[in-house]
Amino acid sequence: MPLDAVARAATRGIQIYPSVASAQFSITGSPRAPELTVTLVFTPALENQRIKDEIRYELIPGLEVIIGAPFARVTLDYTDAASALTPAPETTA
């Protein structure tokens, strides 16, 4: 199965959670040393830590089984939608 198809499936799968405002899984690198980048934007919810744990302890190991190799590097980038949408403070002269 092509790595981009696996990444798209993981992205779609994690988007089932209402508190996931946006998600992007990307698998790069070589077949022997694949690298995973996960970028998620969450809306505030109690379930967010559970989702993070599911990604780390269930989804990532499952992806490694699917692609047939452990990830050489995993980058997890989690952002809170509220902080991402907060405007920068304005300064006046």
PDB file of C-alpha atoms in Angstrom:
ATOM      1  CA  MET A   1       0.000   0.000   0.000  1.00  0.00           C
ATOM      2  CA  PRO A   2       1.466   3.421  -0.914  1.00  0.00           C
ATOM      3  CA  LEU A   3       2.593   5.502   2.071  1.00  0.00           C
ATOM      4  CA  ASP A   4       0.535   8.521   1.029  1.00  0.00           C
ATOM      5  CA  ALA A   5      -2.604   6.341   1.028  1.00  0.00           C
ATOM      6  CA  VAL A   6      -1.784   5.118   4.546  1.00  0.00           C
ATOM      7  CA  ALA A   7      -1.282   8.714   5.708  1.00  0.00           C
ATOM      8  CA  ARG A   8      -4.591   9.826   4.143  1.00  0.00           C
ATOM      9  CA  ALA A   9      -6.426   6.945   5.823  1.00  0.00           C
ATOM     10  CA  ALA A  10      -4.936   7.856   9.219  1.00  0.00           C
ATOM     11  CA  THR A  11      -5.905  11.493   8.677  1.00  0.00           C
ATOM     12  CA  ARG A  12      -9.483  10.567   7.853  1.00  0.00           C
ATOM     13  CA  GLY A  13      -9.667   8.124  10.737  1.00  0.00           C
ATOM     14  CA  ILE A  14      -8.662  10.635  13.410  1.00  0.00           C
ATOM     15  CA  GLN A  15     -11.050  13.263  12.050  1.00  0.00           C
ATOM     16  CA  ILE A  16     -14.016  11.273  13.382  1.00  0.00           C
ATOM     17  CA  TYR A  17     -13.517  12.958  16.753  1.00  0.00           C
ATOM     18  CA  PRO A  18     -15.569  16.144  17.105  1.00  0.00           C
ATOM     19  CA  SER A  19     -12.747  17.972  18.907  1.00  0.00           C
ATOM     20  CA  VAL A  20     -10.303  17.454  16.019  1.00  0.00           C
ATOM     21  CA  ALA A  21     -10.681  20.694  14.059  1.00  0.00           C
ATOM     22  CA  SER A  22      -8.083  19.634  11.492  1.00  0.00           C
ATOM     23  CA  ALA A  23      -5.631  16.791  11.021  1.00  0.00           C
ATOM     24  CA  GLN A  24      -2.765  15.929   8.728  1.00  0.00           C
ATOM     25  CA  PHE A  25      -0.660  12.769   8.763  1.00  0.00           C
ATOM     26  CA  SER A  26       2.398  12.683   6.525  1.00  0.00           C
ATOM     27  CA  ILE A  27       4.767   9.763   5.974  1.00  0.00           C
ATOM     28  CA  THR A  28       8.072  10.645   4.356  1.00  0.00           C
ATOM     29  CA  GLY A  29      11.590   9.227   4.295  1.00  0.00           C
ATOM     30  CA  SER A  30      12.702   5.925   2.876  1.00  0.00           C
ATOM     31  CA  PRO A  31      10.938   2.557   3.112  1.00  0.00           C
ATOM     32  CA  ARG A  32      13.572   1.407   5.623  1.00  0.00           C
ATOM     33  CA  ALA A  33      13.504   4.646   7.654  1.00  0.00           C
ATOM     34  CA  PRO A  34      10.052   6.176   7.302  1.00  0.00           C
ATOM     35  CA  GLU A  35       9.220   9.366   9.163  1.00  0.00           C
ATOM     36  CA  LEU A  36       5.799  10.342  10.468  1.00  0.00           C
ATOM     37  CA  THR A  37       4.555  13.867  11.047  1.00  0.00           C
ATOM     38  CA  VAL A  38       1.183  14.374  12.717  1.00  0.00           C
ATOM     39  CA  THR A  39      -0.329  17.852  12.838  1.00  0.00           C
ATOM     40  CA  LEU A  40      -3.594  18.243  14.735  1.00  0.00           C
ATOM     41  CA  VAL A  41      -5.630  21.255  15.762  1.00  0.00           C
ATOM     42  CA  PHE A  42      -7.984  20.588  18.660  1.00  0.00           C
ATOM     43  CA  THR A  43     -10.987  22.463  19.916  1.00  0.00           C
ATOM     44  CA  PRO A  44     -11.160  22.424  23.728  1.00  0.00           C
ATOM     45  CA  ALA A  45     -12.524  19.076  24.953  1.00  0.00           C
ATOM     46  CA  LEU A  46     -11.912  16.615  27.753  1.00  0.00           C
ATOM     47  CA  GLU A  47     -11.262  13.834  25.233  1.00  0.00           C
ATOM     48  CA  ASN A  48      -8.160  15.476  23.713  1.00  0.00           C
ATOM     49  CA  GLN A  49      -5.644  13.734  25.975  1.00  0.00           C
ATOM     50  CA  ARG A  50      -7.305  10.401  25.229  1.00  0.00           C
ATOM     51  CA  ILE A  51      -6.987  11.117  21.489  1.00  0.00           C
ATOM     52  CA  LYS A  52      -3.292  11.978  21.902  1.00  0.00           C
ATOM     53  CA  ASP A  53      -2.755   8.731  23.824  1.00  0.00           C
ATOM     54  CA  GLU A  54      -4.627   6.761  21.162  1.00  0.00           C
ATOM     55  CA  ILE A  55      -2.380   8.235  18.479  1.00  0.00           C
ATOM     56  CA  ARG A  56       0.821   7.505  20.378  1.00  0.00           C
ATOM     57  CA  TYR A  57       0.026   4.052  21.758  1.00  0.00           C
ATOM     58  CA  GLU A  58      -2.378   2.550  19.213  1.00  0.00           C
ATOM     59  CA  LEU A  59      -2.426   4.376  15.888  1.00  0.00           C
ATOM     60  CA  ILE A  60       1.333   4.842  15.425  1.00  0.00           C
ATOM     61  CA  PRO A  61       2.169   1.187  16.234  1.00  0.00           C
ATOM     62  CA  GLY A  62      -0.666   0.126  13.904  1.00  0.00           C
ATOM     63  CA  LEU A  63       0.737   2.260  11.091  1.00  0.00           C
ATOM     64  CA  GLU A  64       4.164   0.677  11.619  1.00  0.00           C
ATOM     65  CA  VAL A  65       2.602  -2.763  11.181  1.00  0.00           C
ATOM     66  CA  ILE A  66       0.785  -1.641   8.034  1.00  0.00           C
ATOM     67  CA  ILE A  67       3.896  -0.166   6.404  1.00  0.00           C
ATOM     68  CA  GLY A  68       6.141  -2.975   7.651  1.00  0.00           C
ATOM     69  CA  ALA A  69       8.772  -0.807   9.357  1.00  0.00           C
ATOM     70  CA  PRO A  70       9.175   1.213  12.531  1.00  0.00           C
ATOM     71  CA  PHE A  71       9.248   4.979  12.155  1.00  0.00           C
ATOM     72  CA  ALA A  72      12.760   6.385  12.355  1.00  0.00           C
ATOM     73  CA  ARG A  73      11.290   9.674  13.561  1.00  0.00           C
ATOM     74  CA  VAL A  74       7.858  10.755  14.756  1.00  0.00           C
ATOM     75  CA  THR A  75       6.893  14.415  15.050  1.00  0.00           C
ATOM     76  CA  LEU A  76       3.665  15.222  16.876  1.00  0.00           C
ATOM     77  CA  ASP A  77       2.423  18.798  16.530  1.00  0.00           C
ATOM     78  CA  TYR A  78      -0.700  19.532  18.571  1.00  0.00           C
ATOM     79  CA  THR A  79      -2.322  22.953  18.636  1.00  0.00           C
ATOM     80  CA  ASP A  80      -5.343  24.273  20.474  1.00  0.00           C
ATOM     81  CA  ALA A  81      -7.750  25.934  18.019  1.00  0.00           C
ATOM     82  CA  ALA A  82      -8.547  28.688  20.500  1.00  0.00           C
ATOM     83  CA  SER A  83      -4.898  29.739  20.787  1.00  0.00           C
ATOM     84  CA  ALA A  84      -4.371  29.410  17.042  1.00  0.00           C
ATOM     85  CA  LEU A  85      -7.260  31.811  16.412  1.00  0.00           C
ATOM     86  CA  THR A  86      -6.407  34.338  19.122  1.00  0.00           C
ATOM     87  CA  PRO A  87      -5.324  37.583  17.453  1.00  0.00           C
ATOM     88  CA  ALA A  88      -1.943  39.010  18.306  1.00  0.00           C
ATOM     89  CA  PRO A  89      -2.075  41.830  20.817  1.00  0.00           C
ATOM     90  CA  GLU A  90      -2.193  45.261  19.281  1.00  0.00           C
ATOM     91  CA  THR A  91       0.117  48.044  20.343  1.00  0.00           C
ATOM     92  CA  THR A  92      -0.614  51.685  20.078  1.00  0.00           C
ATOM     93  CA  ALA A  93       1.796  54.585  19.901  1.00  0.00           C
TER      94      ALA A  93
END
